[in-house]
Every structure is written in structure tokens, then in C-alpha cells.
């Protein structure tokens, strides 16, 4: 990479950092328990709106993995999410009525929180419908992973978004509070992902899965990106650029090997396609607060009218991380 | 007689205390070196926690850094104190705070008592070690390393390169033959005192203090001066990854560690409660009396290293996306591409499926849709038949298809009407077997009902595309197994090439083909080509077809399969 390009990216990074600094004024603390964060705690950062029914399982899942503190931005929920989160002993909560879109889909807010509270911590930035799976996640805690990453001098850990869906129409099985969403959305596409490189930031751009096949078959270039780097040993100089798809400095995006080997990677199981999806899609379309003129939600809306069944006879039923490893969706790398 | 433990500790003091206590309570005196970087209060707490044991002592502290002399210094001090304070120690065992005894201490003591004069230390000459990091093996002994590898990597590398360029070399002290090996050893009192009390020791120490990673070479080299009874292996099970970091053991390695029959393993993850509880409890003791056998555990770790360095060929995913030329195989398995066969034979796909028992697709890259076998709308891995999705990333489509169907051979048709974007990919892929009947694309035109001027235009277009495609296949970059016949040659004697192709696919290679695919009737095809020529187009890829009504020899029994003996 040339000096000029490196310099430009440096300025871009500074710009995002200033922006985060500016957008922090939109956040007002509901409950600030950040003084309870200890030196080596693993933190979860999340921004959400009206996700009350999902929250109990979300919090339990990450607590069980070994997350010690949640930093959450509530974007003007009116379904009790805020009240519920405020009661949790390990949650620090901010609320905002600011525009999700103009905070670059929450990235600015979370960049600020990570910068303020995440420095020196392993920070996991996930949405309430994303559940991290990593090699040995059934026998080793998240701390084992971050210790190993530390020992290997690795600063960031990639985990692709894997869209999960139910068999049958999306609204056939209603989701109950506290339930494991993958009891319903148990299926995924195992081998239709398309990858290309983003040369500016050095990250991979992954598309495919059920969303590309069912909603974007005629406009594949618009299919949502599935590459994510959710787990980062945060430094206050870092910044997410576009959702958790890419970061600056760009070295953090190199979560893949270019010389034939495999680096260790995980998967974010995406519990988007539950019965709550249709209502959510309609609301989001109404608010026009999503990426690129919400064309993603327009596509959903258009197809949801027919109440589609994403399941096909080649869908795989989720078993465990080893299955995902064998299928080549994630890798142990040299962690054994 | 017993075994003394020299223990180097720098983190996880609680675990170190637990292990030291285990050694001490089982009759092995322990001398602990605590890194000076450990804070004073933490150190004081650590010392106090072990104060109830009179066979645990603490030696002078040094500030230790990986790869430097300080680690040797620490082990020297600990060993000296151990030998001086505990006269009944016959073997000294060097361990770290993250070492865990896997077998009852009694067993290890007995094992060593049966081999009172044996030194267990991995000690290999520099020519014979395959595992050194950073390409430095012999040069560790002949260059100087004033800079820290961890903190000042650029200076470190720069200074090494400078010395190489200047041809700088340190002289190795007389009588020393450089040896390398694991830094975790178990030496006899006799050998160790000879090493530590040698009048030349200051000279050796001065020399080794500037060698890189001296803890892997100091004892390993000197032991050769004082003892001939050397078992060149470490009693400590320690596996290293491709960067030279030790692999870490977790709770889920319990069974693996048990079966290894090794005495001590490192490194153990400090929070691996099951391992610590299991191996440090007395009731878990299983007296196997077996020889240590780390080979059982080797496989899993060497596989991990291979996965990290070579990966799975033909897999493209979020953490493996090789640069061009580094794929280690563009696709994951062999597959066959047939060009012109479905045009020439009516029932080629069914026939091929019967003949080789593989999955036979139609034109996967056809412009209208993906023609999966049986014309399914969705195929393995949930690939769909959408041409738009496929053409968005044709290479990913191909590599996905081959990856998703591992264990089943894939065959597909290809031709000049199809998306040509994968031209180079299949040509350069050693897994591809490409068979071409050139010019066969003209047959559908011959049977088509279109206006002749349109046919002529289409023929010219397809011929141009196929010429380019054949150029790619004939390029010296092509690594696929390519066979090209002109249509005229192929029609002359179709069974022999078919047999060759089928044999190479090799799934049911034991017997000869008994059934041929049914060739379309080519009556009038020569005239058709002549008509194209008369219209000013030059169809040349088919080879020489006779003009006129004379049908090719094989068409004498139209529509009837024939047998070949």
C-alpha cells in the first residue's frame, strides 16, 4: 500500500472518530454501570430498537459465554426494551432519539462507546439477533478464545453472518420470549456464498445465502454483506467503518489468510427470520432508516407479501460448530 | 533419592501455587523463580501462600524476557539452590508455572530412579532441526542479537540482515558443538553440577548470553561436554504451532492428555479447571507404568498446523481467500467438462451417468439458466439455477459446486453459447478434465429452423468464441487435462476417445464400454457447412466434412446403438 493511500485512510479513520465524538451528544445515559467493568472483562456492544422479546435469550447466551458487561444503545424503543435492560445488573444503557441512519446505522454511537469504555478490552459488537459461534464454543469459554488470540498476537476475529431460517413459512412458528431462536430457525444454506475482496479496506465482501437466493436473485450486487469482524481487542484509535463489516486501521480486516492457509474464524448465527420479521420489515420500511435507501427492506417487503418459504431440500439443519467447520463455513485455523 | 523441581513462574500465580504444592506434597522439593515483573504485593502473597511447605524455596528474581539470557540465568539460580538445599535430589526437573503433571508424581520418581544416570534433554545439532522459527538455526550461534525480537522487531531483523551482508560471525568457544532442543529438561545432579561448577562456565555464559533464545541451546549444548548418557527427548509434553508458540491445552483435551502417558504437559490454560482438578487429585491416579507416548497427541496438533498453513484445497471462505496462484488447487476435487458431446449425441447425459456413475449436469453456464442434473431448481449447498446469481461470480459458483459435492464426481457440458468467464479458471485447474469436440456447436444450428442469414451470423459468433476458448485451452498456462478433436475426426471413430475419457474418470474403469451414446443423424451436414461457406463464412473448427449426401460411416445404422467388443 502506498504512502498516499495509507495517509488517506488515516484521515478517513480520524474523520470517523471525530464523527463518533460528535454523535456522543445524542446519547443520554439511562443506567451507567461502567465503573463495575474490571480490567480484563469481555464487553458486548449493541444497538437496538424494539427487541424486547429477544432480549432475555440474547443476554443469557452471552453471559453463558463469559461476557461480563453489556454496553447498549437503545434507539427510542417503545416496547419495554429500555425498562427491561435498565434492570439488568450487568448492562449499561444509553438511549437516543437521534436518527439511526445519520448515526451511520448506529456505528457512530458504538464507536464512541467502544472508544470510551472498550480500550484494552475484547469488544464483541453484535445485534440482538446475532449469536456468536466459534471453534470449540461448546467446550471452551469466550475467555479461552480471547486468551488464545492474545497469545497469538491476533487483534481481531472474523465471524461470518449465517442467515438461519425455519422450515415452512416464516411466521408459522411464533417465537416465545426466552426461547432459543434456533429451535425454530434451524436451517441454513451451506455452500452458495460469493466472495470478493474490497481493496480499499482489505476486507472480504461476502454475499449469498438465503437472502441472495430468495430476495436478490435478480439484483445480486445488492444482496447484503455477510462478512463481519465482531470481536476486536479494542484500542481507542480503532473505528468501525461500515457496520461491523470493516474497520480501520485496515490491518484489523485481515481476518483471512491469503497464502492458502486458514485462519481461525467463527460464525454469527443470524436469527432474523422469525415470525417477528414481517412486522419488523414493515416498520423499518416505514422509518426509512436503513442502508442505501432501505432497498434491502423494500426487497423483503415485496417478497414477504407471498409469505415465502426459504427452506429447500438442500438446506442444512444446524447441529454444532463442528458441522460448520466441516462444511467450510468457519475454521479452527491452528487452534487445537 | 528424589526429583527436584526448578519452577519458572511469571503469570497465573494461583495455578503455580497449586502445582508447586502438588509436587511438594508428593515429596519433590521445589525451588521457584518468580519473574521480577510480578508486582511486589502479588509476589509476597504468592510466597506466603506456600510458606507452610518447608520443601518449597524461592530463589533470587530476574526480569525475564522470551528469547533472552535471563531465562537461563533464572534456571541456573533455581537449579543451584535446589542442589545446594536438598542433598537427596538426584534429578532436577525444569518446569514452568503452566506445566501440569499428568501422572502420579510417584510414578515419575520411580521412572527416574530406574534410570539414575540418564539425562532427559532434547539435544539436536542445528543441521537436524526442522522447527526453528524465523529461519534462524545455525545463525543463532554466530550472530549478535542486541535487540528484542518482541519489542524491536524491525531493528532485530535489520541488524540480522546487516550482519549477514557484512559476513559477520562470532566464534563459537572451542569444544562446543551447537545443539538445540526443548527448553524443558530433566538432568542428573552429576551432569548439572559439572555444568554449573565448570571453571570455564564464565566463558560459556558470556558466549551464550548473546546467543538468541539461549534457553533452547545452553544446556542442550553443554550437556554434550559432561555426559554421554543422554536421552534426547523431553519428559515435558509441549507442542508448538507454526509460529513457535506453544499450543495450549484445555478441558476438552483431558482424554488426549491421559492417553499420552507423558509425565508433564505444558501449556495448560489457567482456567482449565477440569484439567487441574483431574490431574492434581490423588484419586485420579492411574498407574499405567507405560512409557510416555506423545505421538498419540502429535497428530491432532500437526493437523492444526497444516490447516493453518495449507488449508483445505478448493475451499474459499471467510478466513481462507488465497491470492491467485496460492490456492493449492483451485477446486477441491476432479471434475469433467464436455464440449460438443450433447450436440453430437442425443442422449449423452443419461449415457454418461450410466457409464461412469457420476453426477452429470447439462450446460451449467448456459445463458438461460443453470442446467443442473435432472434440471433441479436448487442443487447441493443451496445453489440455485438462477443465471444472474451464477454470472455475478462464476468462479465462486464453480468452486462452490465442486466443494459442495465432495465425494461425488461432477461432469458438466460447456460450449460457446455459455458464459465464458470461467475459461481461464478451468483451463488452469489441474482438477479439470476437458474434452472438446470442436465445431459441434454447429449441429443445433444445422437442425434449427431459423433464417439462414441468422444462422450464418450465429455460426460466426460461436466459432469466434470457440476459437478464443481453444486458444486458452492450448495456452502453456493451461494445467487441465485437455483433449480436443475436430468433429470430423471424432465422428470417424467415436468409441476410442469415449473409452479414453471414461477410463480416465476411472470410477467403473474395470470393463469396456458396451453401449454407445446415440449419435444424431448428420445427413446433409456437409452440405450445410458448404452453404455457410457459400455465404462467405468459413467454418473450420469441424475439420473436413465431405460435401454431398455421403453420410459419415457410422451413420449407416441410424438411431441404433452399436456394440463394441
Short mmCIF file of C-alpha atoms in Angstrom, two decimals, chain B residues 22-436:
data_model
loop_
_atom_site.label_atom_id
_atom_site.label_comp_id
_atom_site.label_asym_id
_atom_site.label_seq_id
_atom_site.Cartn_x
_atom_site.Cartn_y
_atom_site.Cartn_z
CA UNK B 22 1.27 -30.87 44.44
CA UNK B 23 4.96 -31.52 43.73
CA UNK B 24 6.00 -30.65 47.27
CA UNK B 25 3.34 -32.75 48.98
CA UNK B 26 4.40 -35.72 46.90
CA UNK B 27 7.94 -35.45 48.15
CA UNK B 28 9.59 -33.41 45.43
CA UNK B 29 11.36 -30.30 46.70
CA UNK B 30 10.61 -27.19 44.65
CA UNK B 31 12.62 -24.04 44.04
CA UNK B 32 10.62 -21.32 42.37
CA UNK B 33 11.89 -18.43 40.31
CA UNK B 34 9.34 -15.64 40.09
CA UNK B 35 9.76 -13.14 37.29
CA UNK B 36 10.77 -9.75 38.60
CA UNK B 37 7.96 -8.25 36.54
CA UNK B 38 5.47 -9.75 39.00
CA UNK B 39 4.47 -6.98 41.38
CA UNK B 40 5.80 -6.92 44.92
CA UNK B 41 2.48 -7.48 46.65
CA UNK B 42 1.47 -10.29 44.33
CA UNK B 43 4.85 -11.89 44.92
CA UNK B 44 4.53 -11.54 48.67
CA UNK B 45 1.08 -13.16 48.59
CA UNK B 46 2.45 -15.97 46.45
CA UNK B 47 5.36 -16.61 48.83
CA UNK B 48 3.06 -16.51 51.83
CA UNK B 49 0.65 -18.97 50.23
CA UNK B 50 3.40 -21.58 50.06
CA UNK B 51 5.06 -20.75 53.39
CA UNK B 52 3.55 -23.78 55.10
CA UNK B 53 5.72 -26.11 52.98
CA UNK B 54 9.33 -26.44 54.08
CA UNK B 55 10.48 -28.06 50.85
CA UNK B 56 9.47 -25.09 48.72
CA UNK B 57 12.01 -22.29 48.35
CA UNK B 58 12.28 -19.14 46.30
CA UNK B 59 15.45 -18.04 44.54
CA UNK B 60 16.69 -14.59 43.51
CA UNK B 61 14.45 -12.93 40.92
CA UNK B 62 15.39 -11.80 37.44
CA UNK B 63 13.37 -9.90 34.93
CA UNK B 64 12.73 -12.41 32.17
CA UNK B 65 12.07 -11.84 28.53
CA UNK B 66 11.43 -14.50 25.94
CA UNK B 67 14.42 -15.31 23.78
CA UNK B 68 16.99 -13.80 26.15
CA UNK B 69 19.66 -14.97 28.57
CA UNK B 70 17.55 -14.02 31.58
CA UNK B 71 15.63 -17.30 31.31
CA UNK B 72 18.86 -19.33 31.51
CA UNK B 73 20.03 -17.24 34.42
CA UNK B 74 16.77 -17.93 36.23
CA UNK B 75 17.05 -21.66 35.67
CA UNK B 76 20.71 -21.68 36.78
CA UNK B 77 19.88 -19.94 40.03
CA UNK B 78 16.92 -22.19 40.72
CA UNK B 79 18.94 -25.33 39.95
CA UNK B 80 21.89 -24.22 42.07
CA UNK B 81 19.66 -23.53 45.06
CA UNK B 82 17.88 -26.81 44.58
CA UNK B 83 21.11 -28.82 44.51
CA UNK B 84 22.57 -26.97 47.49
CA UNK B 85 19.48 -27.05 49.70
CA UNK B 86 18.21 -30.54 49.02
CA UNK B 87 21.08 -33.07 49.03
CA UNK B 88 18.83 -36.03 48.29
CA UNK B 89 17.83 -34.65 44.89
CA UNK B 90 19.26 -36.79 42.11
CA UNK B 91 17.37 -35.44 39.10
CA UNK B 92 16.45 -31.81 38.57
CA UNK B 93 13.34 -31.23 36.51
CA UNK B 94 12.85 -27.81 34.92
CA UNK B 95 9.20 -26.82 34.77
CA UNK B 96 7.15 -23.69 34.26
CA UNK B 97 4.17 -22.37 36.16
CA UNK B 98 1.84 -23.57 33.43
CA UNK B 99 3.17 -27.14 33.47
CA UNK B 100 0.84 -29.79 34.79
CA UNK B 101 1.87 -33.28 35.94
CA UNK B 102 -0.29 -35.81 34.10
CA UNK B 103 0.75 -38.90 36.00
CA UNK B 104 1.21 -39.51 39.70
CA UNK B 105 4.43 -37.93 40.93
CA UNK B 106 5.41 -41.27 42.46
CA UNK B 107 5.47 -42.82 39.01
CA UNK B 108 7.81 -40.20 37.68
CA UNK B 109 10.12 -40.52 40.66
CA UNK B 110 10.22 -44.30 40.19
CA UNK B 111 10.81 -43.91 36.48
CA UNK B 112 13.79 -41.66 37.07
CA UNK B 113 15.09 -43.83 39.91
CA UNK B 114 15.30 -46.72 37.47
CA UNK B 115 17.44 -44.51 35.19
CA UNK B 116 19.71 -42.83 37.75
CA UNK B 117 22.38 -41.71 35.29
CA UNK B 118 20.17 -40.68 32.38
CA UNK B 119 19.77 -37.05 31.32
CA UNK B 120 16.48 -36.34 29.59
CA UNK B 121 17.11 -33.38 27.35
CA UNK B 122 16.27 -32.87 23.72
CA UNK B 123 19.60 -32.06 22.10
CA UNK B 124 19.90 -31.99 18.34
CA UNK B 125 22.57 -30.47 16.10
CA UNK B 126 21.50 -27.37 14.21
CA UNK B 127 21.60 -29.18 10.87
CA UNK B 128 18.93 -31.57 12.02
CA UNK B 129 16.25 -29.34 13.49
CA UNK B 130 13.30 -28.62 11.26
CA UNK B 131 11.39 -26.46 13.69
CA UNK B 132 13.30 -23.26 14.24
CA UNK B 133 11.33 -20.04 13.97
CA UNK B 134 12.32 -17.18 11.74
CA UNK B 135 14.77 -19.27 9.75
CA UNK B 136 17.45 -18.80 12.37
CA UNK B 137 19.15 -22.01 13.44
CA UNK B 138 22.92 -22.07 12.98
CA UNK B 139 22.93 -18.28 12.90
CA UNK B 140 21.67 -18.17 16.46
CA UNK B 141 25.20 -19.07 17.43
CA UNK B 142 27.16 -16.85 15.07
CA UNK B 143 25.31 -13.53 15.03
CA UNK B 144 24.68 -10.97 17.74
CA UNK B 145 21.19 -10.12 18.96
CA UNK B 146 21.21 -6.93 20.97
CA UNK B 147 17.62 -6.06 20.04
CA UNK B 148 14.41 -7.55 21.37
CA UNK B 149 12.57 -9.74 18.92
CA UNK B 150 9.23 -8.98 20.53
CA UNK B 151 9.55 -5.24 21.03
CA UNK B 152 12.05 -4.12 18.39
CA UNK B 153 11.34 -6.45 15.50
CA UNK B 154 12.49 -4.09 12.78
CA UNK B 155 15.80 -3.41 14.45
CA UNK B 156 16.17 -7.10 15.16
CA UNK B 157 15.58 -8.10 11.54
CA UNK B 158 17.60 -5.19 10.19
CA UNK B 159 20.60 -5.98 12.34
CA UNK B 160 20.46 -9.67 11.40
CA UNK B 161 20.40 -8.75 7.72
CA UNK B 162 23.23 -6.30 8.16
CA UNK B 163 25.41 -8.92 9.82
CA UNK B 164 24.59 -11.40 7.09
CA UNK B 165 25.57 -8.92 4.42
CA UNK B 166 28.79 -7.98 6.14
CA UNK B 167 29.60 -11.63 6.65
CA UNK B 168 29.91 -11.11 10.38
CA UNK B 169 30.44 -14.20 12.51
CA UNK B 170 31.08 -14.79 16.17
CA UNK B 171 33.47 -17.54 17.05
CA UNK B 172 31.98 -20.41 18.96
CA UNK B 173 34.13 -21.34 22.02
CA UNK B 174 36.43 -24.29 21.48
CA UNK B 175 34.95 -27.66 22.14
CA UNK B 176 31.33 -26.57 21.81
CA UNK B 177 29.14 -28.11 19.15
CA UNK B 178 25.89 -26.15 18.93
CA UNK B 179 22.83 -28.22 19.81
CA UNK B 180 19.23 -27.15 20.08
CA UNK B 181 16.19 -28.59 21.78
CA UNK B 182 13.19 -28.06 24.00
CA UNK B 183 13.99 -25.81 26.96
CA UNK B 184 12.27 -28.19 29.37
CA UNK B 185 14.79 -30.73 30.58
CA UNK B 186 15.48 -33.16 33.38
CA UNK B 187 19.18 -33.52 34.25
CA UNK B 188 21.08 -35.55 36.85
CA UNK B 189 22.83 -33.93 39.77
CA UNK B 190 26.12 -35.16 38.34
CA UNK B 191 25.67 -33.50 34.95
CA UNK B 192 24.16 -30.35 36.32
CA UNK B 193 26.88 -29.75 38.91
CA UNK B 194 29.52 -30.40 36.26
CA UNK B 195 27.88 -27.75 34.13
CA UNK B 196 27.41 -25.24 36.90
CA UNK B 197 30.79 -25.74 38.54
CA UNK B 198 32.92 -25.88 35.42
CA UNK B 199 35.84 -23.40 35.70
CA UNK B 200 35.09 -22.41 32.10
CA UNK B 201 31.49 -21.53 32.93
CA UNK B 202 32.03 -17.74 32.86
CA UNK B 203 33.37 -18.08 29.35
CA UNK B 204 30.41 -20.18 28.21
CA UNK B 205 27.94 -17.92 29.99
CA UNK B 206 29.42 -14.87 28.34
CA UNK B 207 29.13 -16.54 24.97
CA UNK B 208 25.59 -17.83 25.42
CA UNK B 209 24.33 -14.59 26.90
CA UNK B 210 24.46 -13.20 23.36
CA UNK B 211 23.06 -16.20 21.57
CA UNK B 212 19.43 -15.91 20.50
CA UNK B 213 16.98 -18.00 22.58
CA UNK B 214 19.79 -19.43 24.73
CA UNK B 215 17.37 -21.45 26.87
CA UNK B 216 16.93 -23.71 23.86
CA UNK B 217 20.67 -24.17 23.38
CA UNK B 218 22.68 -23.55 26.58
CA UNK B 219 22.05 -26.81 28.42
CA UNK B 220 21.42 -28.64 25.18
CA UNK B 221 24.94 -27.82 24.00
CA UNK B 222 26.86 -28.05 27.28
CA UNK B 223 25.33 -31.33 28.33
CA UNK B 224 27.25 -32.93 25.48
CA UNK B 225 30.51 -31.99 27.24
CA UNK B 226 29.74 -33.66 30.54
CA UNK B 227 27.61 -36.67 29.83
CA UNK B 228 27.30 -39.43 27.34
CA UNK B 229 24.15 -40.80 28.87
CA UNK B 230 21.64 -38.58 27.12
CA UNK B 231 18.11 -39.44 26.14
CA UNK B 232 17.44 -36.82 23.55
CA UNK B 233 13.81 -36.18 24.38
CA UNK B 234 11.95 -34.01 26.80
CA UNK B 235 9.81 -35.51 29.52
CA UNK B 236 7.55 -32.49 29.16
CA UNK B 237 4.89 -32.74 26.52
CA UNK B 238 4.92 -29.42 24.69
CA UNK B 239 3.58 -28.90 21.20
CA UNK B 240 4.42 -25.88 19.12
CA UNK B 241 2.50 -24.26 16.33
CA UNK B 242 3.87 -22.92 13.08
CA UNK B 243 4.99 -19.68 14.69
CA UNK B 244 6.81 -21.43 17.51
CA UNK B 245 4.20 -20.64 20.15
CA UNK B 246 3.26 -23.47 22.44
CA UNK B 247 -0.16 -24.98 21.90
CA UNK B 248 -2.43 -24.57 24.89
CA UNK B 249 -4.34 -27.41 26.49
CA UNK B 250 -7.97 -27.04 27.55
CA UNK B 251 -10.53 -29.10 29.42
CA UNK B 252 -11.56 -30.87 26.25
CA UNK B 253 -8.03 -32.30 25.91
CA UNK B 254 -8.49 -34.35 29.07
CA UNK B 255 -8.74 -37.75 27.38
CA UNK B 256 -5.97 -36.92 24.94
CA UNK B 257 -3.61 -35.98 27.75
CA UNK B 258 -4.49 -39.08 29.73
CA UNK B 259 -3.72 -41.32 26.81
CA UNK B 260 -0.40 -39.59 26.12
CA UNK B 261 1.20 -41.22 29.18
CA UNK B 262 3.52 -38.23 29.44
CA UNK B 263 4.65 -37.13 32.88
CA UNK B 264 4.19 -33.40 32.47
CA UNK B 265 2.41 -31.25 29.88
CA UNK B 266 2.52 -27.59 29.06
CA UNK B 267 0.98 -25.17 28.45
CA UNK B 268 -2.25 -25.51 30.34
CA UNK B 269 -4.83 -22.76 30.09
CA UNK B 270 -5.07 -21.29 33.61
CA UNK B 271 -8.87 -21.57 33.64
CA UNK B 272 -8.89 -25.23 32.62
CA UNK B 273 -10.47 -26.27 35.91
CA UNK B 274 -11.23 -29.82 34.86
CA UNK B 275 -7.61 -30.47 33.91
CA UNK B 276 -6.22 -29.05 37.15
CA UNK B 277 -8.81 -30.75 39.30
CA UNK B 278 -8.49 -34.03 37.44
CA UNK B 279 -4.74 -34.36 37.24
CA UNK B 280 -3.87 -32.90 40.62
CA UNK B 281 -6.29 -35.05 42.58
CA UNK B 282 -4.89 -38.22 44.07
CA UNK B 283 -7.84 -40.45 43.35
CA UNK B 284 -7.48 -39.84 39.63
CA UNK B 285 -4.12 -41.58 39.64
CA UNK B 286 -3.97 -44.33 37.12
CA UNK B 287 -0.79 -46.32 37.43
CA UNK B 288 -0.19 -47.31 33.86
CA UNK B 289 3.56 -47.69 34.14
CA UNK B 290 3.68 -47.05 30.41
CA UNK B 291 6.42 -45.28 28.50
CA UNK B 292 5.50 -41.72 27.61
CA UNK B 293 3.97 -41.66 24.16
CA UNK B 294 3.43 -38.13 22.91
CA UNK B 295 2.93 -39.50 19.39
CA UNK B 296 -0.72 -40.02 20.18
CA UNK B 297 -1.18 -36.31 20.63
CA UNK B 298 1.09 -35.23 17.79
CA UNK B 299 -1.41 -35.95 15.07
CA UNK B 300 -4.07 -33.53 16.23
CA UNK B 301 -1.61 -30.67 16.54
CA UNK B 302 0.22 -31.28 13.31
CA UNK B 303 -3.17 -31.34 11.61
CA UNK B 304 -3.94 -27.96 13.13
CA UNK B 305 -0.68 -26.54 11.82
CA UNK B 306 -1.38 -27.97 8.39
CA UNK B 307 -4.85 -26.43 8.37
CA UNK B 308 -3.37 -23.08 9.26
CA UNK B 309 -0.60 -23.18 6.66
CA UNK B 310 -2.07 -25.18 3.76
CA UNK B 311 -5.79 -25.13 4.36
CA UNK B 312 -8.36 -27.21 2.58
CA UNK B 313 -7.80 -27.09 -1.19
CA UNK B 314 -10.67 -25.68 -3.18
CA UNK B 315 -12.30 -24.00 -0.21
CA UNK B 316 -13.00 -20.28 -0.34
CA UNK B 317 -14.44 -18.87 2.83
CA UNK B 318 -14.29 -16.00 5.27
CA UNK B 319 -10.87 -16.94 6.66
CA UNK B 320 -9.33 -18.56 3.60
CA UNK B 321 -9.20 -16.50 0.44
CA UNK B 322 -5.92 -17.23 -1.32
CA UNK B 323 -4.25 -14.86 -3.71
CA UNK B 324 -4.02 -16.01 -7.33
CA UNK B 325 -1.65 -18.90 -7.59
CA UNK B 326 -1.72 -19.74 -3.88
CA UNK B 327 -4.91 -21.76 -3.91
CA UNK B 328 -3.16 -25.11 -3.52
CA UNK B 329 -5.73 -26.40 -6.02
CA UNK B 330 -8.37 -24.12 -7.48
CA UNK B 331 -11.08 -26.67 -6.80
CA UNK B 332 -11.39 -29.41 -4.24
CA UNK B 333 -11.92 -32.44 -6.49
CA UNK B 334 -11.60 -33.68 -10.04
CA UNK B 335 -14.37 -32.96 -12.48
CA UNK B 336 -15.02 -33.32 -16.20
CA UNK B 337 -16.06 -30.77 -18.76
CA UNK B 338 -17.59 -31.96 -22.04
CA UNK B 339 -17.84 -29.65 -25.00
CA UNK B 340 -19.82 -30.60 -28.07
CA UNK B 341 -20.92 -34.01 -26.79
CA UNK B 342 -24.58 -33.25 -26.09
CA UNK B 343 -24.78 -31.63 -29.50
CA UNK B 344 -23.42 -34.72 -31.24
CA UNK B 345 -25.17 -37.39 -29.16
CA UNK B 346 -28.87 -37.35 -28.43
CA UNK B 347 -28.77 -38.99 -25.03
CA UNK B 348 -25.27 -38.13 -23.90
CA UNK B 349 -26.05 -37.01 -20.34
CA UNK B 350 -28.00 -40.15 -19.46
CA UNK B 351 -25.48 -42.36 -21.18
CA UNK B 352 -22.56 -40.78 -19.34
CA UNK B 353 -24.32 -41.03 -16.00
CA UNK B 354 -24.82 -44.74 -16.62
CA UNK B 355 -21.27 -45.27 -17.86
CA UNK B 356 -19.38 -43.55 -15.03
CA UNK B 357 -21.85 -43.26 -12.18
CA UNK B 358 -21.07 -39.58 -11.72
CA UNK B 359 -23.35 -36.58 -11.41
CA UNK B 360 -23.87 -35.36 -14.97
CA UNK B 361 -25.14 -31.83 -15.41
CA UNK B 362 -26.21 -30.08 -18.56
CA UNK B 363 -24.77 -26.73 -19.56
CA UNK B 364 -24.11 -25.26 -16.11
CA UNK B 365 -23.15 -21.96 -17.63
CA UNK B 366 -25.99 -21.73 -20.15
CA UNK B 367 -27.31 -18.22 -20.70
CA UNK B 368 -30.92 -19.03 -19.74
CA UNK B 369 -30.46 -20.98 -16.51
CA UNK B 370 -28.14 -23.34 -14.74
CA UNK B 371 -28.85 -26.79 -16.09
CA UNK B 372 -28.29 -28.91 -13.01
CA UNK B 373 -28.57 -32.68 -13.32
CA UNK B 374 -32.24 -33.57 -13.62
CA UNK B 375 -32.82 -29.85 -14.20
CA UNK B 376 -33.32 -29.31 -10.47
CA UNK B 377 -34.04 -25.75 -9.48
CA UNK B 378 -31.74 -25.93 -6.46
CA UNK B 379 -28.67 -28.06 -6.01
CA UNK B 380 -26.11 -29.03 -3.37
CA UNK B 381 -25.28 -26.25 -0.93
CA UNK B 382 -28.49 -24.47 -1.98
CA UNK B 383 -27.02 -23.20 -5.24
CA UNK B 384 -29.91 -22.07 -7.38
CA UNK B 385 -30.44 -22.30 -11.12
CA UNK B 386 -30.51 -18.52 -11.46
CA UNK B 387 -28.19 -17.48 -14.26
CA UNK B 388 -27.97 -13.96 -12.83
CA UNK B 389 -26.68 -15.16 -9.48
CA UNK B 390 -24.26 -17.53 -11.16
CA UNK B 391 -22.92 -14.88 -13.50
CA UNK B 392 -22.45 -12.49 -10.62
CA UNK B 393 -19.49 -14.62 -9.56
CA UNK B 394 -18.97 -17.56 -11.94
CA UNK B 395 -15.78 -18.71 -10.30
CA UNK B 396 -17.44 -18.88 -6.89
CA UNK B 397 -20.28 -20.81 -8.49
CA UNK B 398 -17.88 -23.41 -9.88
CA UNK B 399 -15.71 -23.76 -6.78
CA UNK B 400 -18.81 -23.91 -4.56
CA UNK B 401 -20.36 -26.62 -6.70
CA UNK B 402 -17.23 -28.77 -6.60
CA UNK B 403 -16.76 -28.16 -2.86
CA UNK B 404 -20.41 -28.90 -2.03
CA UNK B 405 -20.31 -32.25 -3.81
CA UNK B 406 -17.09 -33.60 -2.35
CA UNK B 407 -17.04 -37.35 -2.78
CA UNK B 408 -19.11 -37.36 -5.95
CA UNK B 409 -17.60 -36.66 -9.34
CA UNK B 410 -19.19 -33.82 -11.28
CA UNK B 411 -19.45 -33.69 -15.07
CA UNK B 412 -20.92 -30.82 -16.99
CA UNK B 413 -21.39 -29.61 -20.54
CA UNK B 414 -19.84 -26.47 -21.88
CA UNK B 415 -19.85 -24.65 -25.17
CA UNK B 416 -19.50 -21.35 -26.94
CA UNK B 417 -23.09 -20.34 -26.11
CA UNK B 418 -22.24 -20.47 -22.39
CA UNK B 419 -20.75 -17.83 -20.10
CA UNK B 420 -17.05 -17.83 -20.97
CA UNK B 421 -15.94 -16.14 -17.76
CA UNK B 422 -14.59 -19.38 -16.30
CA UNK B 423 -12.40 -20.07 -19.37
CA UNK B 424 -9.13 -19.48 -17.61
CA UNK B 425 -10.24 -20.94 -14.31
CA UNK B 426 -11.00 -24.37 -15.72
CA UNK B 427 -8.02 -24.28 -18.09
CA UNK B 428 -5.60 -23.60 -15.25
CA UNK B 429 -7.22 -26.07 -12.88
CA UNK B 430 -5.37 -29.38 -12.57
CA UNK B 431 -8.60 -30.98 -11.38
CA UNK B 432 -10.36 -30.31 -14.67
CA UNK B 433 -10.60 -32.91 -17.39
CA UNK B 434 -11.73 -31.09 -20.52
CA UNK B 435 -12.83 -32.92 -23.66
CA UNK B 436 -13.74 -30.90 -26.69
#
